[in-house]
Amino acid sequence: MSKPTVAIIGASTDRQKYGNKAVRAYLKQGYDVYPVHPRETTIESLPVYPTLEEVPVEDLDRISVYVPPEIGMSLLESIREKGANEIWFNPGSESPELLARATELGVNVIQACSIMDIGESPSAMHE
């Protein structure tokens, strides 16, 4: 059986940021993790993809979003196009406008902390 897959939009090299904690949490839980960031090349020893379109997986299990709502809004079409079973808008990444637009586009919106959902605690993830 293949591992579950996740793309992390807003992945970070900064181990204090949730975009990095998510990468580590998903790795710990056995996911194939695809960090997405326009300027980074490696995060936690993983190759980074500059855009969601470049993630080499056709049907992701989930996409976890860690960018501000104004950036997320500009990525909604790409998120819809990429397709994933679940789209997680983590605290701080959502706004009423973004959630409304995502729903209009038919995106399966989940508004919650995806790290907690997989059984990890962000606050327990120290450097």
mmCIF file of N, CA and C in Angstrom:
data_model
loop_
_atom_site.group_PDB
_atom_site.id
_atom_site.type_symbol
_atom_site.label_atom_id
_atom_site.label_comp_id
_atom_site.label_asym_id
_atom_site.label_seq_id
_atom_site.Cartn_x
_atom_site.Cartn_y
_atom_site.Cartn_z
ATOM 1 N N MET A 1 0.850 -1.186 0.000
ATOM 2 C CA MET A 1 0.000 0.000 0.000
ATOM 3 C C MET A 1 0.891 1.244 0.000
ATOM 4 N N SER A 2 0.508 2.224 -0.773
ATOM 5 C CA SER A 2 1.329 3.427 -0.872
ATOM 6 C C SER A 2 1.082 4.351 0.317
ATOM 7 N N LYS A 3 2.066 5.195 0.551
ATOM 8 C CA LYS A 3 1.961 6.158 1.641
ATOM 9 C C LYS A 3 0.971 7.255 1.272
ATOM 10 N N PRO A 4 0.323 7.855 2.268
ATOM 11 C CA PRO A 4 -0.513 9.019 1.970
ATOM 12 C C PRO A 4 0.374 10.184 1.534
ATOM 13 N N THR A 5 -0.195 11.087 0.758
ATOM 14 C CA THR A 5 0.572 12.210 0.211
ATOM 15 C C THR A 5 0.003 13.539 0.680
ATOM 16 N N VAL A 6 0.914 14.501 0.878
ATOM 17 C CA VAL A 6 0.498 15.845 1.280
ATOM 18 C C VAL A 6 1.428 16.867 0.646
ATOM 19 N N ALA A 7 0.842 17.928 0.109
ATOM 20 C CA ALA A 7 1.609 19.086 -0.343
ATOM 21 C C ALA A 7 1.421 20.160 0.722
ATOM 22 N N ILE A 8 2.511 20.783 1.131
ATOM 23 C CA ILE A 8 2.453 21.818 2.156
ATOM 24 C C ILE A 8 2.793 23.152 1.516
ATOM 25 N N ILE A 9 1.757 23.962 1.298
ATOM 26 C CA ILE A 9 1.939 25.280 0.691
ATOM 27 C C ILE A 9 2.346 26.253 1.790
ATOM 28 N N GLY A 10 3.507 26.870 1.600
ATOM 29 C CA GLY A 10 4.040 27.755 2.629
ATOM 30 C C GLY A 10 4.998 27.031 3.546
ATOM 31 N N ALA A 11 5.533 25.905 3.066
ATOM 32 C CA ALA A 11 6.547 25.191 3.838
ATOM 33 C C ALA A 11 7.709 26.141 4.090
ATOM 34 N N SER A 12 8.402 25.944 5.206
ATOM 35 C CA SER A 12 9.439 26.889 5.605
ATOM 36 C C SER A 12 10.691 26.168 6.093
ATOM 37 N N THR A 13 11.836 26.837 5.934
ATOM 38 C CA THR A 13 13.089 26.316 6.494
ATOM 39 C C THR A 13 13.211 26.682 7.971
ATOM 40 N N ASP A 14 12.396 27.636 8.434
ATOM 41 C CA ASP A 14 12.428 28.096 9.818
ATOM 42 C C ASP A 14 11.676 27.092 10.691
ATOM 43 N N ARG A 15 12.421 26.381 11.538
ATOM 44 C CA ARG A 15 11.830 25.316 12.351
ATOM 45 C C ARG A 15 10.841 25.817 13.403
ATOM 46 N N GLN A 16 10.761 27.125 13.612
ATOM 47 C CA GLN A 16 9.783 27.704 14.543
ATOM 48 C C GLN A 16 8.423 27.915 13.877
ATOM 49 N N LYS A 17 8.409 27.940 12.545
ATOM 50 C CA LYS A 17 7.161 28.235 11.815
ATOM 51 C C LYS A 17 6.347 26.961 11.593
ATOM 52 N N TYR A 18 5.042 27.148 11.569
ATOM 53 C CA TYR A 18 4.143 26.015 11.375
ATOM 54 C C TYR A 18 4.334 25.359 10.016
ATOM 55 N N GLY A 19 4.752 26.123 9.020
ATOM 56 C CA GLY A 19 5.019 25.544 7.705
ATOM 57 C C GLY A 19 6.171 24.557 7.726
ATOM 58 N N ASN A 20 7.042 24.651 8.717
ATOM 59 C CA ASN A 20 8.115 23.673 8.900
ATOM 60 C C ASN A 20 7.648 22.556 9.836
ATOM 61 N N LYS A 21 6.971 22.931 10.895
ATOM 62 C CA LYS A 21 6.474 21.924 11.835
ATOM 63 C C LYS A 21 5.565 20.931 11.119
ATOM 64 N N ALA A 22 4.788 21.420 10.148
ATOM 65 C CA ALA A 22 3.901 20.536 9.383
ATOM 66 C C ALA A 22 4.719 19.528 8.579
ATOM 67 N N VAL A 23 5.784 19.985 7.934
ATOM 68 C CA VAL A 23 6.640 19.069 7.170
ATOM 69 C C VAL A 23 7.139 17.959 8.087
ATOM 70 N N ARG A 24 7.658 18.341 9.239
ATOM 71 C CA ARG A 24 8.196 17.340 10.175
ATOM 72 C C ARG A 24 7.109 16.422 10.729
ATOM 73 N N ALA A 25 5.946 16.981 11.049
ATOM 74 C CA ALA A 25 4.849 16.175 11.608
ATOM 75 C C ALA A 25 4.364 15.134 10.603
ATOM 76 N N TYR A 26 4.172 15.568 9.356
ATOM 77 C CA TYR A 26 3.707 14.622 8.335
ATOM 78 C C TYR A 26 4.755 13.549 8.053
ATOM 79 N N LEU A 27 6.023 13.932 8.018
ATOM 80 C CA LEU A 27 7.084 12.927 7.835
ATOM 81 C C LEU A 27 7.036 11.903 8.966
ATOM 82 N N LYS A 28 6.897 12.388 10.185
ATOM 83 C CA LYS A 28 6.855 11.508 11.366
ATOM 84 C C LYS A 28 5.687 10.528 11.278
ATOM 85 N N GLN A 29 4.586 10.961 10.666
ATOM 86 C CA GLN A 29 3.396 10.112 10.547
ATOM 87 C C GLN A 29 3.407 9.240 9.284
ATOM 88 N N GLY A 30 4.518 9.282 8.534
ATOM 89 C CA GLY A 30 4.657 8.367 7.400
ATOM 90 C C GLY A 30 4.130 8.860 6.071
ATOM 91 N N TYR A 31 3.860 10.137 5.952
ATOM 92 C CA TYR A 31 3.389 10.696 4.681
ATOM 93 C C TYR A 31 4.545 10.919 3.719
ATOM 94 N N ASP A 32 4.236 10.888 2.426
ATOM 95 C CA ASP A 32 5.122 11.434 1.410
ATOM 96 C C ASP A 32 4.812 12.921 1.372
ATOM 97 N N VAL A 33 5.813 13.738 1.701
ATOM 98 C CA VAL A 33 5.610 15.178 1.876
ATOM 99 C C VAL A 33 6.230 15.943 0.715
ATOM 100 N N TYR A 34 5.463 16.888 0.181
ATOM 101 C CA TYR A 34 5.899 17.718 -0.929
ATOM 102 C C TYR A 34 5.815 19.188 -0.510
ATOM 103 N N PRO A 35 6.936 19.750 -0.011
ATOM 104 C CA PRO A 35 6.928 21.158 0.371
ATOM 105 C C PRO A 35 6.805 22.055 -0.859
ATOM 106 N N VAL A 36 6.019 23.124 -0.725
ATOM 107 C CA VAL A 36 5.837 24.083 -1.813
ATOM 108 C C VAL A 36 6.240 25.470 -1.294
ATOM 109 N N HIS A 37 7.216 26.075 -1.973
ATOM 110 C CA HIS A 37 7.680 27.417 -1.631
ATOM 111 C C HIS A 37 8.379 27.984 -2.858
ATOM 112 N N PRO A 38 8.079 29.233 -3.230
ATOM 113 C CA PRO A 38 8.624 29.773 -4.484
ATOM 114 C C PRO A 38 10.134 30.005 -4.495
ATOM 115 N N ARG A 39 10.765 30.145 -3.319
ATOM 116 C CA ARG A 39 12.192 30.484 -3.309
ATOM 117 C C ARG A 39 13.105 29.456 -2.660
ATOM 118 N N GLU A 40 12.577 28.533 -1.889
ATOM 119 C CA GLU A 40 13.425 27.541 -1.226
ATOM 120 C C GLU A 40 13.710 26.378 -2.173
ATOM 121 N N THR A 41 14.793 25.664 -1.904
ATOM 122 C CA THR A 41 15.118 24.488 -2.724
ATOM 123 C C THR A 41 15.090 23.192 -1.922
ATOM 124 N N THR A 42 15.374 23.289 -0.618
ATOM 125 C CA THR A 42 15.363 22.114 0.257
ATOM 126 C C THR A 42 14.786 22.502 1.611
ATOM 127 N N ILE A 43 13.882 21.690 2.115
ATOM 128 C CA ILE A 43 13.340 21.865 3.462
ATOM 129 C C ILE A 43 13.328 20.503 4.128
ATOM 130 N N GLU A 44 13.990 20.414 5.272
ATOM 131 C CA GLU A 44 14.088 19.147 6.021
ATOM 132 C C GLU A 44 14.557 18.007 5.101
ATOM 133 N N SER A 45 15.551 18.288 4.302
ATOM 134 C CA SER A 45 16.170 17.324 3.372
ATOM 135 C C SER A 45 15.265 16.895 2.217
ATOM 136 N N LEU A 46 14.147 17.566 2.042
ATOM 137 C CA LEU A 46 13.236 17.237 0.939
ATOM 138 C C LEU A 46 13.372 18.276 -0.171
ATOM 139 N N PRO A 47 13.217 17.858 -1.426
ATOM 140 C CA PRO A 47 13.190 18.847 -2.502
ATOM 141 C C PRO A 47 11.932 19.706 -2.376
ATOM 142 N N VAL A 48 12.060 20.974 -2.706
ATOM 143 C CA VAL A 48 10.939 21.903 -2.621
ATOM 144 C C VAL A 48 10.473 22.234 -4.031
ATOM 145 N N TYR A 49 9.171 22.341 -4.194
ATOM 146 C CA TYR A 49 8.565 22.651 -5.484
ATOM 147 C C TYR A 49 8.123 24.109 -5.467
ATOM 148 N N PRO A 50 8.517 24.886 -6.486
ATOM 149 C CA PRO A 50 8.182 26.314 -6.486
ATOM 150 C C PRO A 50 6.683 26.595 -6.609
ATOM 151 N N THR A 51 5.946 25.686 -7.234
ATOM 152 C CA THR A 51 4.497 25.851 -7.366
ATOM 153 C C THR A 51 3.817 24.511 -7.127
ATOM 154 N N LEU A 52 2.546 24.574 -6.809
ATOM 155 C CA LEU A 52 1.761 23.362 -6.588
ATOM 156 C C LEU A 52 1.688 22.527 -7.866
ATOM 157 N N GLU A 53 1.652 23.199 -9.011
ATOM 158 C CA GLU A 53 1.572 22.480 -10.292
ATOM 159 C C GLU A 53 2.782 21.578 -10.515
ATOM 160 N N GLU A 54 3.911 21.926 -9.929
ATOM 161 C CA GLU A 54 5.134 21.148 -10.136
ATOM 162 C C GLU A 54 5.277 19.951 -9.200
ATOM 163 N N VAL A 55 4.370 19.809 -8.243
ATOM 164 C CA VAL A 55 4.393 18.641 -7.361
ATOM 165 C C VAL A 55 4.089 17.412 -8.219
ATOM 166 N N PRO A 56 4.980 16.392 -8.198
ATOM 167 C CA PRO A 56 4.855 15.258 -9.126
ATOM 168 C C PRO A 56 3.874 14.163 -8.687
ATOM 169 N N VAL A 57 2.725 14.562 -8.174
ATOM 170 C CA VAL A 57 1.689 13.616 -7.752
ATOM 171 C C VAL A 57 0.381 14.088 -8.359
ATOM 172 N N GLU A 58 -0.321 13.186 -9.020
ATOM 173 C CA GLU A 58 -1.576 13.589 -9.657
ATOM 174 C C GLU A 58 -2.712 13.753 -8.670
ATOM 175 N N ASP A 59 -2.902 12.765 -7.808
ATOM 176 C CA ASP A 59 -4.013 12.817 -6.861
ATOM 177 C C ASP A 59 -3.479 12.822 -5.434
ATOM 178 N N LEU A 60 -3.292 14.023 -4.896
ATOM 179 C CA LEU A 60 -2.817 14.156 -3.525
ATOM 180 C C LEU A 60 -3.926 13.768 -2.547
ATOM 181 N N ASP A 61 -3.534 13.227 -1.411
ATOM 182 C CA ASP A 61 -4.524 12.964 -0.369
ATOM 183 C C ASP A 61 -4.958 14.270 0.276
ATOM 184 N N ARG A 62 -3.976 15.163 0.496
ATOM 185 C CA ARG A 62 -4.333 16.444 1.096
ATOM 186 C C ARG A 62 -3.343 17.529 0.716
ATOM 187 N N ILE A 63 -3.845 18.750 0.801
ATOM 188 C CA ILE A 63 -3.027 19.946 0.657
ATOM 189 C C ILE A 63 -3.230 20.718 1.951
ATOM 190 N N SER A 64 -2.112 21.133 2.561
ATOM 191 C CA SER A 64 -2.184 21.883 3.803
ATOM 192 C C SER A 64 -1.608 23.273 3.542
ATOM 193 N N VAL A 65 -2.395 24.305 3.854
ATOM 194 C CA VAL A 65 -2.057 25.680 3.484
ATOM 195 C C VAL A 65 -1.571 26.472 4.699
ATOM 196 N N TYR A 66 -0.379 27.069 4.549
ATOM 197 C CA TYR A 66 0.241 27.892 5.597
ATOM 198 C C TYR A 66 0.702 29.225 5.035
ATOM 199 N N VAL A 67 -0.098 29.862 4.231
ATOM 200 C CA VAL A 67 0.221 31.197 3.713
ATOM 201 C C VAL A 67 -0.914 32.134 4.090
ATOM 202 N N PRO A 68 -0.634 33.445 4.142
ATOM 203 C CA PRO A 68 -1.706 34.404 4.472
ATOM 204 C C PRO A 68 -2.855 34.329 3.461
ATOM 205 N N PRO A 69 -4.068 34.699 3.900
ATOM 206 C CA PRO A 69 -5.242 34.590 3.028
ATOM 207 C C PRO A 69 -5.098 35.279 1.678
ATOM 208 N N GLU A 70 -4.421 36.433 1.635
ATOM 209 C CA GLU A 70 -4.299 37.124 0.349
ATOM 210 C C GLU A 70 -3.452 36.314 -0.638
ATOM 211 N N ILE A 71 -2.479 35.573 -0.152
ATOM 212 C CA ILE A 71 -1.691 34.702 -1.031
ATOM 213 C C ILE A 71 -2.517 33.461 -1.367
ATOM 214 N N GLY A 72 -3.170 32.899 -0.364
ATOM 215 C CA GLY A 72 -4.025 31.729 -0.584
ATOM 216 C C GLY A 72 -5.094 31.984 -1.626
ATOM 217 N N MET A 73 -5.660 33.188 -1.601
ATOM 218 C CA MET A 73 -6.702 33.550 -2.570
ATOM 219 C C MET A 73 -6.163 33.424 -3.993
ATOM 220 N N SER A 74 -4.916 33.859 -4.201
ATOM 221 C CA SER A 74 -4.332 33.797 -5.543
ATOM 222 C C SER A 74 -3.980 32.369 -5.956
ATOM 223 N N LEU A 75 -3.987 31.446 -5.007
ATOM 224 C CA LEU A 75 -3.630 30.048 -5.297
ATOM 225 C C LEU A 75 -4.837 29.123 -5.410
ATOM 226 N N LEU A 76 -6.026 29.639 -5.160
ATOM 227 C CA LEU A 76 -7.207 28.763 -5.127
ATOM 228 C C LEU A 76 -7.450 28.023 -6.431
ATOM 229 N N GLU A 77 -7.272 28.678 -7.555
ATOM 230 C CA GLU A 77 -7.469 27.984 -8.845
ATOM 231 C C GLU A 77 -6.484 26.824 -8.974
ATOM 232 N N SER A 78 -5.220 27.051 -8.608
ATOM 233 C CA SER A 78 -4.206 25.996 -8.664
ATOM 234 C C SER A 78 -4.552 24.853 -7.723
ATOM 235 N N ILE A 79 -5.043 25.216 -6.540
ATOM 236 C CA ILE A 79 -5.438 24.193 -5.567
ATOM 237 C C ILE A 79 -6.570 23.348 -6.140
ATOM 238 N N ARG A 80 -7.553 24.005 -6.737
ATOM 239 C CA ARG A 80 -8.677 23.265 -7.329
ATOM 240 C C ARG A 80 -8.197 22.379 -8.475
ATOM 241 N N GLU A 81 -7.336 22.948 -9.339
ATOM 242 C CA GLU A 81 -6.824 22.203 -10.493
ATOM 243 C C GLU A 81 -6.019 20.977 -10.074
ATOM 244 N N LYS A 82 -5.195 21.151 -9.032
ATOM 245 C CA LYS A 82 -4.336 20.048 -8.589
ATOM 246 C C LYS A 82 -5.185 18.910 -8.059
ATOM 247 N N GLY A 83 -6.218 19.276 -7.366
ATOM 248 C CA GLY A 83 -7.102 18.260 -6.817
ATOM 249 C C GLY A 83 -6.464 17.548 -5.639
ATOM 250 N N ALA A 84 -7.209 17.387 -4.612
ATOM 251 C CA ALA A 84 -6.803 16.641 -3.424
ATOM 252 C C ALA A 84 -8.086 16.276 -2.698
ATOM 253 N N ASN A 85 -8.022 15.194 -1.952
ATOM 254 C CA ASN A 85 -9.212 14.785 -1.211
ATOM 255 C C ASN A 85 -9.595 15.804 -0.153
ATOM 256 N N GLU A 86 -8.573 16.415 0.479
ATOM 257 C CA GLU A 86 -8.815 17.372 1.553
ATOM 258 C C GLU A 86 -7.911 18.579 1.368
ATOM 259 N N ILE A 87 -8.477 19.774 1.571
ATOM 260 C CA ILE A 87 -7.696 21.015 1.559
ATOM 261 C C ILE A 87 -7.812 21.613 2.950
ATOM 262 N N TRP A 88 -6.698 21.654 3.655
ATOM 263 C CA TRP A 88 -6.663 22.163 5.024
ATOM 264 C C TRP A 88 -6.201 23.612 5.029
ATOM 265 N N PHE A 89 -7.062 24.501 5.517
ATOM 266 C CA PHE A 89 -6.694 25.891 5.727
ATOM 267 C C PHE A 89 -6.416 26.037 7.218
ATOM 268 N N ASN A 90 -5.129 26.098 7.544
ATOM 269 C CA ASN A 90 -4.694 26.158 8.928
ATOM 270 C C ASN A 90 -4.955 27.540 9.517
ATOM 271 N N PRO A 91 -5.015 27.646 10.854
ATOM 272 C CA PRO A 91 -5.269 28.942 11.486
ATOM 273 C C PRO A 91 -4.328 30.024 10.945
ATOM 274 N N GLY A 92 -4.915 31.143 10.557
ATOM 275 C CA GLY A 92 -4.146 32.252 9.999
ATOM 276 C C GLY A 92 -4.099 32.264 8.484
ATOM 277 N N SER A 93 -4.445 31.137 7.861
ATOM 278 C CA SER A 93 -4.411 31.066 6.400
ATOM 279 C C SER A 93 -5.768 31.357 5.774
ATOM 280 N N GLU A 94 -6.777 31.472 6.613
ATOM 281 C CA GLU A 94 -8.139 31.612 6.106
ATOM 282 C C GLU A 94 -8.686 33.021 6.313
ATOM 283 N N SER A 95 -9.679 33.341 5.532
ATOM 284 C CA SER A 95 -10.472 34.561 5.706
ATOM 285 C C SER A 95 -11.869 34.216 5.195
ATOM 286 N N PRO A 96 -12.875 34.970 5.603
ATOM 287 C CA PRO A 96 -14.224 34.677 5.101
ATOM 288 C C PRO A 96 -14.281 34.689 3.570
ATOM 289 N N GLU A 97 -13.572 35.630 2.944
ATOM 290 C CA GLU A 97 -13.584 35.732 1.480
ATOM 291 C C GLU A 97 -12.927 34.506 0.840
ATOM 292 N N LEU A 98 -11.792 34.092 1.395
ATOM 293 C CA LEU A 98 -11.078 32.936 0.852
ATOM 294 C C LEU A 98 -11.929 31.671 0.984
ATOM 295 N N LEU A 99 -12.513 31.470 2.138
ATOM 296 C CA LEU A 99 -13.321 30.266 2.353
ATOM 297 C C LEU A 99 -14.546 30.262 1.448
ATOM 298 N N ALA A 100 -15.164 31.426 1.264
ATOM 299 C CA ALA A 100 -16.329 31.520 0.377
ATOM 300 C C ALA A 100 -15.930 31.195 -1.056
ATOM 301 N N ARG A 101 -14.823 31.759 -1.522
ATOM 302 C CA ARG A 101 -14.363 31.511 -2.896
ATOM 303 C C ARG A 101 -13.973 30.046 -3.077
ATOM 304 N N ALA A 102 -13.275 29.474 -2.106
ATOM 305 C CA ALA A 102 -12.884 28.063 -2.189
ATOM 306 C C ALA A 102 -14.124 27.173 -2.291
ATOM 307 N N THR A 103 -15.141 27.494 -1.509
ATOM 308 C CA THR A 103 -16.384 26.724 -1.553
ATOM 309 C C THR A 103 -17.053 26.865 -2.916
ATOM 310 N N GLU A 104 -17.066 28.092 -3.452
ATOM 311 C CA GLU A 104 -17.624 28.326 -4.794
ATOM 312 C C GLU A 104 -16.927 27.472 -5.842
ATOM 313 N N LEU A 105 -15.609 27.303 -5.681
ATOM 314 C CA LEU A 105 -14.824 26.521 -6.645
ATOM 315 C C LEU A 105 -14.974 25.015 -6.444
ATOM 316 N N GLY A 106 -15.681 24.622 -5.398
ATOM 317 C CA GLY A 106 -15.888 23.196 -5.150
ATOM 318 C C GLY A 106 -14.750 22.525 -4.420
ATOM 319 N N VAL A 107 -13.925 23.326 -3.746
ATOM 320 C CA VAL A 107 -12.798 22.783 -2.984
ATOM 321 C C VAL A 107 -13.319 22.209 -1.671
ATOM 322 N N ASN A 108 -12.828 21.027 -1.296
ATOM 323 C CA ASN A 108 -13.216 20.399 -0.033
ATOM 324 C C ASN A 108 -12.467 21.090 1.104
ATOM 325 N N VAL A 109 -13.059 22.156 1.639
ATOM 326 C CA VAL A 109 -12.436 23.010 2.644
ATOM 327 C C VAL A 109 -12.520 22.387 4.033
ATOM 328 N N ILE A 110 -11.371 22.319 4.695
ATOM 329 C CA ILE A 110 -11.332 21.942 6.107
ATOM 330 C C ILE A 110 -10.581 23.066 6.810
ATOM 331 N N GLN A 111 -11.231 23.684 7.757
ATOM 332 C CA GLN A 111 -10.666 24.829 8.461
ATOM 333 C C GLN A 111 -10.265 24.365 9.857
ATOM 334 N N ALA A 112 -8.995 23.950 9.998
ATOM 335 C CA ALA A 112 -8.502 23.433 11.271
ATOM 336 C C ALA A 112 -6.995 23.228 11.152
ATOM 337 N N CYS A 113 -6.384 22.865 12.257
ATOM 338 C CA CYS A 113 -4.945 22.599 12.272
ATOM 339 C C CYS A 113 -4.685 21.176 11.788
ATOM 340 N N SER A 114 -4.049 21.064 10.629
ATOM 341 C CA SER A 114 -3.809 19.726 10.064
ATOM 342 C C SER A 114 -2.772 18.947 10.864
ATOM 343 N N ILE A 115 -1.897 19.636 11.581
ATOM 344 C CA ILE A 115 -0.899 18.938 12.404
ATOM 345 C C ILE A 115 -1.611 18.190 13.535
ATOM 346 N N MET A 116 -2.553 18.850 14.174
ATOM 347 C CA MET A 116 -3.322 18.204 15.248
ATOM 348 C C MET A 116 -4.139 17.037 14.689
ATOM 349 N N ASP A 117 -4.664 17.198 13.475
ATOM 350 C CA ASP A 117 -5.486 16.155 12.871
ATOM 351 C C ASP A 117 -4.726 14.848 12.704
ATOM 352 N N ILE A 118 -3.422 14.917 12.444
ATOM 353 C CA ILE A 118 -2.659 13.679 12.252
ATOM 354 C C ILE A 118 -2.043 13.165 13.550
ATOM 355 N N GLY A 119 -2.443 13.763 14.671
ATOM 356 C CA GLY A 119 -2.030 13.243 15.965
ATOM 357 C C GLY A 119 -0.741 13.819 16.520
ATOM 358 N N GLU A 120 -0.315 14.944 15.971
ATOM 359 C CA GLU A 120 0.900 15.588 16.470
ATOM 360 C C GLU A 120 0.527 16.892 17.171
ATOM 361 N N SER A 121 1.418 17.379 18.013
ATOM 362 C CA SER A 121 1.204 18.642 18.708
ATOM 363 C C SER A 121 2.253 19.648 18.245
ATOM 364 N N PRO A 122 1.820 20.741 17.596
ATOM 365 C CA PRO A 122 2.800 21.729 17.145
ATOM 366 C C PRO A 122 3.658 22.269 18.282
ATOM 367 N N SER A 123 3.073 22.457 19.448
ATOM 368 C CA SER A 123 3.824 23.022 20.559
ATOM 369 C C SER A 123 4.888 22.055 21.093
ATOM 370 N N ALA A 124 4.724 20.770 20.815
ATOM 371 C CA ALA A 124 5.710 19.777 21.266
ATOM 372 C C ALA A 124 6.857 19.646 20.277
ATOM 373 N N MET A 125 6.756 20.312 19.137
ATOM 374 C CA MET A 125 7.778 20.188 18.096
ATOM 375 C C MET A 125 8.818 21.295 18.261
ATOM 376 N N HIS A 126 9.831 20.988 19.022
ATOM 377 C CA HIS A 126 10.923 21.938 19.228
ATOM 378 C C HIS A 126 11.971 21.733 18.160
ATOM 379 N N GLU A 127 12.902 22.659 18.102
ATOM 380 C CA GLU A 127 13.985 22.529 17.130
ATOM 381 C C GLU A 127 14.724 21.254 17.402
#
